[in-house]
Amino acid sequence: MALIEAKGISKTYRLGDIDLKALCEVSLTIDKGEFVAIMGPSGSGKSTFMNILGCLDKPTGGKYLLEGTDVGKLDRDELAGIRNKKIGFVFQGFNLLPRTSAFENVELPLLYDGIPAKERSHKAMAAIKSVGLEGRESHHPNQLSGGQQQRVAVARALVNNAPIILADEPTGNLDTKTSAEIMELFVRLNIESKITIILVTHERDIAAYSRRVIRFLDGCIVSDERKV
Amino acid sequence: MINIPSTIKISFRALRVNKMRSALTMLGIIIGVGAVIAMLAVGTGASRQIEAQISSMGSNLLMVVPGATTSGGVRMGSGTQTTLTMADSEAIRRECPAVEETGPVLSGVAQVIYGHQNWSTGVVGTTPGMLIVRDWALSSGRPFTEQDVKSATKVCLLGQTVVDNLFGDSDPVGKIIRIKNVPFAIFGVLEKKGQSATGHDQDDTVYIPITTAQKKMFGTAFPGMVRLIMVKAKSAKDLESAEKQINDLLRQRHRIAPKQDNDFTVRNLTQMMQAAEQSTKVMTLLLGAIASVSLFVGGIGIMNIMLVSVTERTREIGIRMAIGAKTWDIRLQFIIEALTLSLIGGLIGIIIGVTGSKILSMLAGWPTIVAPLSIILAFGFSGLVGIFFGFYPAYKASLLNPIDALRYE
Ligand SMILES: Nc1ncnc2c1ncn2[C@@H]1O[C@H](COP(=O)(O)OP(=O)(O)O)[C@@H](O)[C@H]1O
Ligand SMILES: [Mg+2]
């Protein structure tokens, strides 16, 4: 059974009188442990697709099976549960809670999962350590560099042992050196923890870290290449 | 499953993180609650004071004074033209069915001496009926009697202020004082009544038999002269008929021809006091209205802060939903935040309102009474405003797609 199975997923935005097709019947499967890069020009529907995979948004057509479950049949709170336990999302703009310490940001998914305090702080510290931020756990986002903020976001994505990390242009706001560090972090998580990584990027050298590259154009998949 | 301890933790963290917003929201609640409590305390205090004065004056009271009524109303400076007598008072009591009791008055200011202490006070010559007219009991001793009035004995009842000034803490009953150098035996002490509606000390008085006042104190221009007659009607309903009966009786007794003006005036004191009470009620209402404005302004303050922070908070909600917050996780967080701010702000507002009214009553000398209803009202309203504007935007955001909340601008 595939981890992710998209069957003819489409997304149409209604803008006044005109329909804007952001995704046109996209089908693909991703197996557990894959490291996938999604590429394509701006406006080609990459984020739209990622948001649907991450259960942040709903497709207007098609079917999305996650670990065999038809996500379209789940209600809001069941989807929240999936985002909490199955999916870690890393955004281009970090999306950390402001004026809130790194530790508390990382701890948040565990609070929503109702994990007891002791286990919570143990897991949060472990996640912070695994992204190399020990000693910075009490820093607020505005006291951290972009790379460090993105590490906090990665720690938050993996703290609840989610099997999938979705990253939408995670290095878009970072310089080359920091980008490389973040990418090495993803590679390590993919190899050591067997976490499935799907990330969107514009840059060829970022995509080079992955083992499969899917290209989008005007809402459709135009190529899907695996490296040997 | 919603985890309450977690949600409380999340709410308190959010409050702490947004100190400025929390403080401003609370400020709105504090102003609203504090102002309403203080304003209503002033209003309630004033009307209670008037009520107390009305009941201290005695109920269902009419006053008969010499002199005609002017067409525009009552001529206040009366007492120069003395046409009323003891016999008039007796006749009113006997012959007017709506009248329960009368108390004739002949009074003046006199020096009262006990030992080395002396005190200038209002000496009131009257009959035992006066105590009934004014609903005035004795705190010690006994009243003088009709017999004392008949024989013009030199006995007296002291008001508490006179007792305080001449005797301090010791019991005056049975002692002898000198009024205008005439020795009087003290029969009793009148219960404390406090200030009258016009602000004069009702306890600064000495009651003596009216006949004694006529013969030994103030003299009379004609036999049996009295300065005024206080009348108690049988009930509030009887006030008007009593007024009419007295009018008819005195016209007849004073032989006033049908076209001629009265040589006396009957005033309805109870009506006058009720008018005063009414105007205090209006004042309370006005103060309440002013206070409601502050409550309203406080509410708008809360609303503004909440609405201004909606964008920021909608993003925050988007982030929370993206990492697994369920609908009620979000709603509960905001309810707890709003409740906490309302409760703390409300409590501070109550403390400020209560101390504020205490300070007001000390500085301005106004009596203030904090009515529990005003606390409930102010607290309830600000609480509702705080909860509504704290919760409503969050409620709306909790219905958004997570991605729309994340992108909200
Ligand atoms: N909320 C939205 N409302 C209307 N149109 C949208 C919305 N989000 C995205 N789009 C449109 O959908 C298309 C795909 O956008 P997106 O998935 O963000 O592209 P990418 O991430 O590949 O740059 C674009 O044309 C964009 O303008
Ligand atoms: Mg995009």
XYZ file of C-alpha atoms and ligand atoms in Angstrom:
665
model
C 0.000 0.000 0.000
C 1.312 3.394 -0.997
C 1.763 5.981 1.725
C 0.262 8.695 -0.428
C -2.043 8.050 -3.321
C -3.521 10.949 -5.299
C -6.172 10.016 -7.841
C -7.101 12.771 -10.276
C -6.911 15.578 -7.758
C -8.037 18.929 -9.089
C -8.419 22.339 -7.530
C -10.392 25.159 -9.083
C -10.553 28.646 -7.609
C -13.582 30.717 -8.462
C -12.513 34.300 -9.027
C -15.688 36.197 -9.808
C -16.961 34.876 -13.100
C -13.857 33.001 -14.163
C -12.730 29.610 -12.942
C -9.012 29.303 -12.314
C -7.769 25.747 -12.577
C -4.790 25.581 -10.201
C -4.571 21.793 -10.424
C -5.881 19.585 -13.189
C -6.447 15.940 -12.261
C -3.114 15.175 -10.710
C -2.434 11.517 -9.978
C 0.620 10.082 -8.289
C 1.731 7.699 -5.568
C 4.493 8.176 -3.049
C 5.812 5.301 -0.967
C 7.087 5.294 2.543
C 10.679 6.507 2.891
C 10.823 8.428 -0.378
C 12.542 11.790 -0.735
C 10.637 13.731 -3.383
C 11.349 17.156 -4.805
C 8.553 19.036 -6.549
C 9.707 21.631 -9.048
C 8.099 23.953 -11.499
C 7.675 27.611 -12.285
C 5.876 30.012 -10.018
C 2.106 29.642 -10.193
C 2.235 26.087 -11.501
C 0.240 24.689 -8.581
C 3.000 23.270 -6.367
C 1.805 24.926 -3.156
C -1.793 24.122 -3.935
C -0.852 20.469 -4.280
C 1.266 20.460 -1.106
C -1.529 22.063 0.921
C -3.888 19.341 -0.206
C -1.330 16.639 0.660
C -0.926 18.294 4.057
C -4.704 18.320 4.652
C -4.593 22.104 5.025
C -6.859 22.493 2.018
C -9.405 20.361 0.204
C -9.353 19.431 -3.460
C -12.375 20.301 -5.585
C -12.157 16.970 -7.326
C -10.470 13.596 -7.116
C -9.509 11.365 -4.260
C -6.617 11.477 -1.822
C -5.713 8.342 0.110
C -3.292 8.676 3.005
C -2.110 5.295 4.304
C -5.154 3.897 2.524
C -7.629 6.271 4.265
C -9.819 8.435 2.059
C -9.045 11.846 3.517
C -12.016 13.410 1.735
C -14.345 11.462 4.029
C -12.857 12.858 7.238
C -14.295 15.767 9.200
C -12.392 18.867 10.369
C -11.266 17.414 13.650
C -10.189 14.108 12.159
C -8.131 16.084 9.635
C -6.631 18.061 12.533
C -5.680 14.746 14.108
C -3.943 13.684 10.888
C -2.018 16.965 10.700
C -1.040 16.480 14.289
C 0.201 12.890 14.090
C 0.943 12.031 10.462
C 2.202 15.205 8.852
C 4.817 17.760 9.741
C 4.594 20.927 7.692
C 7.566 23.231 7.075
C 6.698 26.559 5.460
C 8.815 29.000 3.534
C 7.926 31.748 6.057
C 8.578 29.462 9.080
C 5.140 30.190 10.633
C 6.333 30.030 14.214
C 4.253 31.617 16.971
C 5.821 35.016 17.659
C 7.071 36.001 21.132
C 7.010 32.331 22.036
C 10.141 30.377 22.858
C 11.586 27.741 20.527
C 10.782 25.121 23.127
C 7.142 26.174 23.421
C 6.788 26.281 19.640
C 8.167 22.763 19.330
C 6.076 21.532 22.243
C 2.770 22.780 20.781
C 1.837 19.730 18.631
C 2.302 17.574 21.744
C 0.006 19.873 23.771
C -2.702 19.420 21.148
C -2.099 15.675 21.288
C -2.647 15.710 25.063
C 0.778 14.217 25.859
C 1.608 14.398 29.609
C 3.966 17.182 30.669
C 7.018 15.055 31.373
C 6.953 13.124 28.109
C 6.183 16.377 26.330
C 9.231 18.204 27.516
C 11.401 15.111 26.957
C 10.238 14.761 23.344
C 10.454 18.484 22.625
C 14.016 18.616 23.927
C 14.959 15.568 21.855
C 13.532 17.200 18.722
C 15.379 20.447 19.440
C 18.575 18.479 19.924
C 18.124 16.546 16.686
C 18.003 19.794 14.685
C 21.102 21.034 16.533
C 19.483 23.818 18.535
C 20.258 22.733 22.094
C 20.962 25.774 24.231
C 18.592 27.925 22.174
C 15.321 26.446 23.389
C 14.344 29.541 25.356
C 15.033 31.932 22.453
C 12.124 33.613 20.778
C 11.867 33.502 16.948
C 13.053 37.115 16.655
C 16.203 36.174 18.560
C 17.064 33.452 16.041
C 18.511 33.593 12.519
C 16.418 32.453 9.556
C 18.205 29.101 9.449
C 17.651 28.606 13.162
C 13.983 29.507 12.872
C 13.575 26.966 10.100
C 15.283 24.377 12.314
C 12.720 25.127 15.012
C 10.004 24.586 12.403
C 11.582 21.260 11.409
C 11.814 20.219 15.059
C 8.109 21.087 15.440
C 7.332 19.026 12.315
C 9.060 15.920 13.615
C 8.347 16.184 17.351
C 5.222 14.026 17.214
C 6.969 11.313 15.146
C 5.059 12.162 11.983
C 5.949 9.762 9.144
C 5.705 12.549 6.545
C 7.337 15.953 6.348
C 5.980 18.371 3.777
C 8.187 21.358 3.095
C 7.048 24.164 0.773
C 10.151 26.046 -0.337
C 11.802 25.574 3.054
C 14.984 27.251 1.882
C 13.320 30.048 -0.065
C 14.179 32.621 2.576
C 17.644 31.302 3.397
C 21.137 31.860 2.003
C 23.022 29.086 0.170
C 25.046 27.882 3.134
C 22.066 27.734 5.512
C 19.978 26.121 2.783
C 22.534 23.352 2.481
C 22.452 22.800 6.245
C 18.663 22.521 6.255
C 18.758 20.132 3.283
C 21.345 17.941 5.018
C 18.988 17.864 7.993
C 16.186 16.577 5.749
C 18.506 13.978 4.198
C 19.522 12.772 7.637
C 15.889 12.544 8.820
C 15.048 10.645 5.637
C 17.863 8.160 6.002
C 18.075 7.761 9.774
C 14.413 8.093 10.778
C 12.882 6.807 7.528
C 10.705 9.929 7.355
C 9.098 10.504 3.979
C 10.128 13.933 2.730
C 8.301 15.893 0.051
C 9.634 19.333 -0.673
C 8.968 22.085 -3.119
C 11.883 24.013 -4.553
C 12.862 26.217 -7.464
C 16.502 25.376 -7.288
C 18.184 22.532 -9.062
C 20.892 22.044 -6.433
C 18.255 21.761 -3.711
C 16.370 19.210 -5.778
C 19.644 17.346 -6.141
C 19.304 16.155 -2.542
C 16.191 14.179 -3.458
C 15.856 10.806 -5.144
C 12.780 11.660 -7.189
C 11.855 14.893 -8.990
C 8.297 15.730 -10.028
C 7.788 18.714 -12.313
C 4.618 20.800 -12.466
C 3.474 23.107 -15.221
C 0.132 24.909 -15.286
C -1.355 22.638 -12.683
C -0.287 19.377 -14.303
C 2.559 16.961 -13.710
C 4.809 17.109 -16.757
C 7.555 14.780 -15.596
C 8.279 12.341 -12.785
C 11.879 11.115 -12.660
C 13.534 8.767 -10.219
C 17.282 8.708 -9.769
C 18.915 5.373 -9.923
C -10.676 14.741 22.865
C -10.042 18.221 24.179
C -7.409 18.341 26.857
C -8.457 21.058 29.324
C -5.157 21.471 31.234
C -3.337 21.780 27.901
C -5.853 24.337 26.650
C -5.526 26.361 29.853
C -1.764 26.278 29.457
C -2.076 27.377 25.829
C -4.470 30.212 26.789
C -2.282 31.540 29.589
C 0.771 31.434 27.330
C -1.127 33.407 24.682
C -2.155 36.003 27.281
C 1.405 36.307 28.532
C 2.793 36.553 25.014
C 0.366 39.379 24.168
C 0.847 41.418 27.315
C -0.052 44.718 25.702
C -3.277 43.462 24.204
C -4.192 41.709 27.442
C -3.535 44.881 29.439
C -5.547 47.103 27.099
C -8.473 44.714 27.067
C -8.447 44.579 30.834
C -8.237 48.358 30.994
C -11.514 48.603 29.088
C -13.174 46.244 31.524
C -11.641 48.018 34.534
C -12.873 51.432 33.373
C -16.341 50.120 32.602
C -16.818 48.229 35.844
C -15.134 50.831 38.055
C -17.087 53.776 36.647
C -20.459 52.079 36.857
C -19.912 50.962 40.421
C -18.688 54.365 41.596
C -21.429 56.324 39.812
C -24.235 54.096 40.976
C -22.783 54.134 44.489
C -23.073 57.927 44.561
C -26.620 57.826 43.212
C -27.776 55.051 45.498
C -26.143 56.760 48.470
C -27.961 60.014 47.743
C -31.377 58.417 47.387
C -30.885 56.282 50.498
C -29.973 59.442 52.393
C -33.157 61.162 51.260
C -35.177 58.091 52.123
C -33.623 58.048 55.585
C -34.380 61.736 56.027
C -37.977 61.209 54.988
C -38.496 58.432 57.457
C -36.683 60.386 60.195
C -39.013 63.325 59.699
C -42.014 61.112 60.317
C -44.567 59.865 57.847
C -47.788 61.340 56.486
C -46.962 64.819 57.688
C -48.780 68.103 57.175
C -47.639 71.397 58.591
C -49.985 74.283 59.383
C -48.325 77.701 59.528
C -49.767 81.165 59.988
C -49.953 83.456 56.958
C -51.644 83.249 53.596
C -50.606 81.296 50.560
C -49.421 83.449 47.707
C -50.838 82.647 44.321
C -47.530 81.322 42.987
C -47.117 78.801 45.731
C -46.101 78.805 49.347
C -44.686 81.884 51.003
C -41.713 80.510 52.856
C -40.860 83.235 55.389
C -43.799 82.609 57.642
C -44.358 82.831 61.357
C -44.528 86.591 61.607
C -48.272 86.657 61.513
C -49.336 84.508 64.402
C -52.912 83.431 64.175
C -52.677 79.812 65.290
C -53.436 78.669 68.811
C -53.334 75.639 71.072
C -57.080 75.443 70.649
C -56.700 75.175 66.849
C -54.326 72.246 67.342
C -56.769 70.555 69.739
C -59.663 71.153 67.350
C -57.780 69.671 64.398
C -56.995 66.607 66.447
C -60.551 66.178 67.698
C -62.590 67.151 64.674
C -60.684 66.092 61.548
C -61.353 62.363 60.993
C -58.351 61.949 58.677
C -55.980 63.276 61.336
C -54.295 60.935 63.748
C -52.351 63.332 65.938
C -51.184 66.935 66.138
C -48.152 68.606 67.648
C -48.292 72.384 68.193
C -44.949 74.179 68.294
C -43.693 77.324 69.952
C -39.948 77.419 69.651
C -36.886 79.581 69.860
C -33.167 79.442 70.432
C -31.985 79.421 74.034
C -28.882 78.886 76.133
C -28.918 75.579 78.012
C -26.591 75.148 80.993
C -25.533 72.111 82.983
C -22.762 72.606 85.528
C -19.962 74.406 83.715
C -21.154 73.309 80.290
C -23.399 75.477 78.194
C -24.918 74.964 74.772
C -27.115 77.051 72.520
C -29.930 75.024 71.009
C -33.429 75.069 69.584
C -35.972 74.816 72.395
C -39.294 73.433 71.194
C -42.441 73.851 73.253
C -44.897 71.147 72.244
C -47.246 68.399 73.460
C -46.644 64.647 73.931
C -48.521 64.187 70.635
C -45.466 65.548 68.827
C -43.538 62.354 69.526
C -46.267 60.410 67.720
C -46.452 62.923 64.863
C -42.740 62.648 64.255
C -42.443 58.909 64.983
C -39.858 59.814 67.581
C -39.080 57.374 70.375
C -37.005 57.932 73.505
C -33.689 56.202 73.995
C -33.996 56.561 77.753
C -36.325 58.033 80.362
C -40.003 58.796 79.726
C -41.923 61.497 77.861
C -43.764 64.323 79.594
C -47.570 63.989 79.704
C -50.717 65.972 78.927
C -50.783 66.672 82.662
C -47.344 68.324 82.374
C -48.704 70.460 79.536
C -51.783 71.411 81.591
C -49.758 72.445 84.617
C -46.840 73.916 82.609
C -44.251 71.925 84.542
C -40.562 72.597 84.043
C -39.567 69.279 82.509
C -37.754 68.511 79.274
C -36.602 65.907 76.750
C -33.101 66.315 75.286
C -31.916 65.575 71.777
C -28.789 63.455 71.539
C -26.578 66.334 70.362
C -27.511 68.367 73.447
C -26.781 65.348 75.647
C -23.407 64.855 73.967
C -22.440 68.469 74.501
C -23.639 68.866 78.070
C -23.243 65.410 79.585
C -20.741 63.534 77.454
C -21.246 59.859 78.226
C -23.091 60.135 81.528
C -26.863 59.578 81.817
C -28.768 62.882 81.949
C -32.154 61.455 83.004
C -33.217 62.898 86.378
C -30.622 65.703 86.262
C -31.563 69.373 86.320
C -30.509 71.790 83.544
C -31.128 75.501 83.236
C -32.779 76.859 80.111
C -32.687 80.665 80.007
C -31.778 80.326 83.669
C -34.975 78.452 84.493
C -34.303 75.026 86.019
C -35.821 72.048 84.168
C -35.898 68.383 85.159
C -34.751 66.020 82.422
C -37.374 63.316 81.832
C -35.875 61.575 78.873
C -33.551 61.511 75.885
C -34.818 61.517 72.294
C -33.496 58.819 69.980
C -30.841 59.918 67.493
C -32.349 61.016 64.178
C -29.451 62.591 62.285
C -29.646 65.292 59.659
C -32.870 66.596 58.181
C -33.437 66.992 54.473
C -32.327 70.615 54.720
C -29.122 69.494 56.415
C -29.805 70.690 59.918
C -29.124 68.538 62.958
C -32.465 67.257 64.221
C -30.886 66.045 67.451
C -29.797 69.560 68.429
C -33.056 70.258 70.249
C -34.832 70.328 73.619
C -38.541 69.508 73.941
C -40.512 71.167 76.743
C -44.277 71.401 77.392
C -45.700 74.103 75.129
C -47.427 75.846 78.004
C -44.083 76.199 79.778
C -42.620 77.652 76.582
C -45.442 80.151 76.418
C -45.200 81.210 80.031
C -41.481 80.978 80.889
C -39.559 81.068 77.629
C -40.867 82.891 74.610
C -44.045 84.644 75.700
C -47.199 84.995 73.607
C -48.758 87.851 71.649
C -52.177 86.438 72.499
C -53.326 83.557 74.710
C -52.388 80.077 73.525
C -50.277 81.297 70.590
C -48.335 78.656 68.662
C -45.860 79.159 65.846
C -46.965 76.160 63.816
C -48.873 72.920 64.100
C -47.502 69.636 62.858
C -50.206 67.156 61.810
C -49.980 63.438 61.187
C -52.620 62.014 58.871
C -53.964 58.520 59.528
C -52.331 57.219 56.338
C -50.760 58.397 53.123
C -54.158 58.098 51.443
C -55.682 60.380 54.080
C -53.214 63.205 53.453
C -55.388 65.039 50.964
C -58.631 64.723 52.892
C -56.792 65.784 56.067
C -55.551 68.856 54.225
C -59.085 69.725 53.175
C -60.610 69.030 56.591
C -58.012 71.230 58.321
C -58.605 73.961 55.760
C -62.385 73.917 56.294
C -62.084 73.678 60.055
C -59.631 76.551 60.417
C -61.575 78.795 58.021
C -64.612 78.239 60.202
C -62.740 78.710 63.469
C -60.971 81.843 62.212
C -64.280 83.142 60.803
C -62.934 83.695 57.311
C -65.586 84.903 54.867
C -66.089 82.802 51.691
C -64.244 85.248 49.346
C -61.470 86.016 51.838
C -57.983 84.503 51.771
C -56.850 82.055 54.419
C -54.801 83.465 57.293
C -52.947 80.164 57.477
C -51.287 77.698 55.116
C -51.376 73.919 55.123
C -48.253 72.361 53.654
C -47.976 68.764 52.632
C -44.453 67.893 53.848
C -44.655 64.317 52.723
C -45.446 65.432 49.188
C -42.519 67.844 49.241
C -40.171 65.136 50.412
C -41.458 62.753 47.809
C -40.666 65.354 45.188
C -37.134 65.547 46.544
C -36.913 61.779 46.494
C -38.121 61.751 42.936
C -35.427 64.174 41.842
C -32.757 62.051 43.519
C -34.060 59.065 41.639
C -33.685 61.081 38.450
C -30.130 61.957 39.483
C -29.333 58.299 40.107
C -30.688 57.495 36.694
C -28.559 60.232 35.172
C -25.442 59.012 36.926
C -26.332 55.536 35.771
C -26.606 56.832 32.232
C -23.189 58.491 32.461
C -21.792 55.290 33.886
C -23.352 53.292 31.088
C -21.494 55.519 28.666
C -18.181 54.605 30.320
C -19.242 50.995 30.267
C -20.017 51.381 26.595
C -16.706 53.161 25.920
C -14.910 50.413 27.806
C -16.745 47.905 25.652
C -15.717 49.689 22.472
C -12.124 49.737 23.719
C -12.242 45.998 24.179
C -13.825 45.568 20.770
C -11.178 47.693 19.048
C -8.281 45.834 20.588
C -9.830 42.522 19.674
C -10.636 43.536 16.115
C -7.197 45.068 15.546
C -5.586 41.845 16.639
C -7.807 39.676 14.458
C -5.338 39.442 11.547
C -2.488 38.514 13.797
C -4.645 36.094 15.667
C -6.146 34.533 12.565
C -2.598 33.689 11.423
C -1.914 32.305 14.869
C -5.041 30.183 14.566
C -3.880 29.000 11.129
C -0.540 27.907 12.585
C -2.282 26.150 15.440
C -4.646 24.337 13.079
C -1.754 23.364 10.802
C -0.085 21.530 13.655
C -3.219 19.791 14.858
C -5.477 22.090 16.898
C -9.103 20.951 16.671
C -12.051 23.312 16.400
C -12.770 23.319 20.116
C -9.091 23.545 21.042
C -9.137 26.923 19.313
C -12.512 28.075 20.625
C -11.808 27.016 24.168
C -8.450 28.748 24.127
C -10.096 32.030 23.195
C -12.951 31.590 25.648
C -10.512 30.949 28.470
C -8.415 33.946 27.433
C -11.459 36.222 27.333
C -12.842 34.858 30.598
C -9.532 35.317 32.359
C -9.225 38.920 31.188
C -12.848 39.659 32.106
C -12.527 38.120 35.547
C -9.257 39.811 36.447
C -10.302 43.109 34.864
C -13.705 42.880 36.519
C -12.207 42.214 39.940
C -9.782 45.124 39.613
C -12.691 47.256 38.375
C -14.769 46.309 41.415
C -11.903 47.129 43.768
C -11.316 50.473 42.039
C -15.040 51.254 41.905
C -15.566 50.480 45.583
C -12.457 52.319 46.796
C -13.233 55.154 44.397
C -16.685 55.621 45.874
C -15.263 55.400 49.404
C -12.736 58.125 48.527
C -15.484 60.201 46.915
C -17.646 59.959 49.985
C -14.679 60.957 52.170
C -13.537 63.873 50.008
C -16.917 65.249 48.982
C -18.833 64.078 52.014
C -21.378 62.273 49.873
C -22.863 59.130 51.215
C -22.127 56.277 48.807
C -23.655 52.834 48.807
C -22.301 50.107 46.542
C -25.332 48.140 45.444
C -24.646 44.486 44.653
C -26.791 44.882 41.550
C -24.409 47.500 40.133
C -21.498 45.095 40.594
C -23.368 42.298 38.864
C -24.492 44.655 36.105
C -21.082 46.152 35.388
C -19.227 42.875 35.750
C -21.735 41.015 33.646
C -21.753 43.560 30.861
C -17.984 43.977 30.539
C -17.554 40.252 30.880
C -20.002 39.662 28.065
C -18.371 42.288 25.865
C -14.919 40.849 26.596
C -16.038 37.315 25.933
C -18.013 38.205 22.840
C -15.287 40.208 21.146
C -12.591 37.857 22.347
C -14.426 34.821 21.152
C -16.351 35.863 18.075
C -13.349 36.490 15.751
C -11.807 33.265 17.005
C -15.065 31.458 16.413
C -15.127 32.694 12.829
C -11.483 31.811 12.304
C -12.047 28.319 13.691
C -14.418 27.692 10.777
C -11.845 28.669 8.120
C -9.809 26.203 6.121
C -6.430 26.047 7.857
C -4.767 27.358 4.711
C -7.130 30.347 4.541
C -6.424 31.166 8.178
C -2.685 30.937 7.506
C -2.977 33.309 4.560
C -5.469 35.711 6.198
C -4.681 39.367 5.625
N -6.469 31.238 -2.560
C -6.372 31.371 -3.885
N -7.335 31.996 -4.571
C -7.268 32.132 -5.897
N -6.262 31.673 -6.641
C -5.246 31.040 -6.014
C -5.258 30.855 -4.616
N -4.138 30.198 -4.252
C -3.461 29.984 -5.405
N -4.124 30.487 -6.445
C -3.721 30.399 -7.860
O -3.477 29.074 -8.167
C -2.340 28.947 -8.996
C -1.335 28.029 -8.340
O -0.772 28.689 -7.227
P 0.304 28.007 -6.292
O -0.111 26.625 -6.008
O 0.547 28.894 -5.143
O 1.602 28.017 -7.236
P 3.123 27.740 -6.864
O 3.194 27.341 -5.444
O 3.513 26.659 -7.803
O 3.843 29.008 -7.153
C -1.807 30.349 -9.213
O -2.268 30.815 -10.465
C -2.413 31.140 -8.116
O -2.628 32.457 -8.523
Mg 4.224 28.242 -3.809
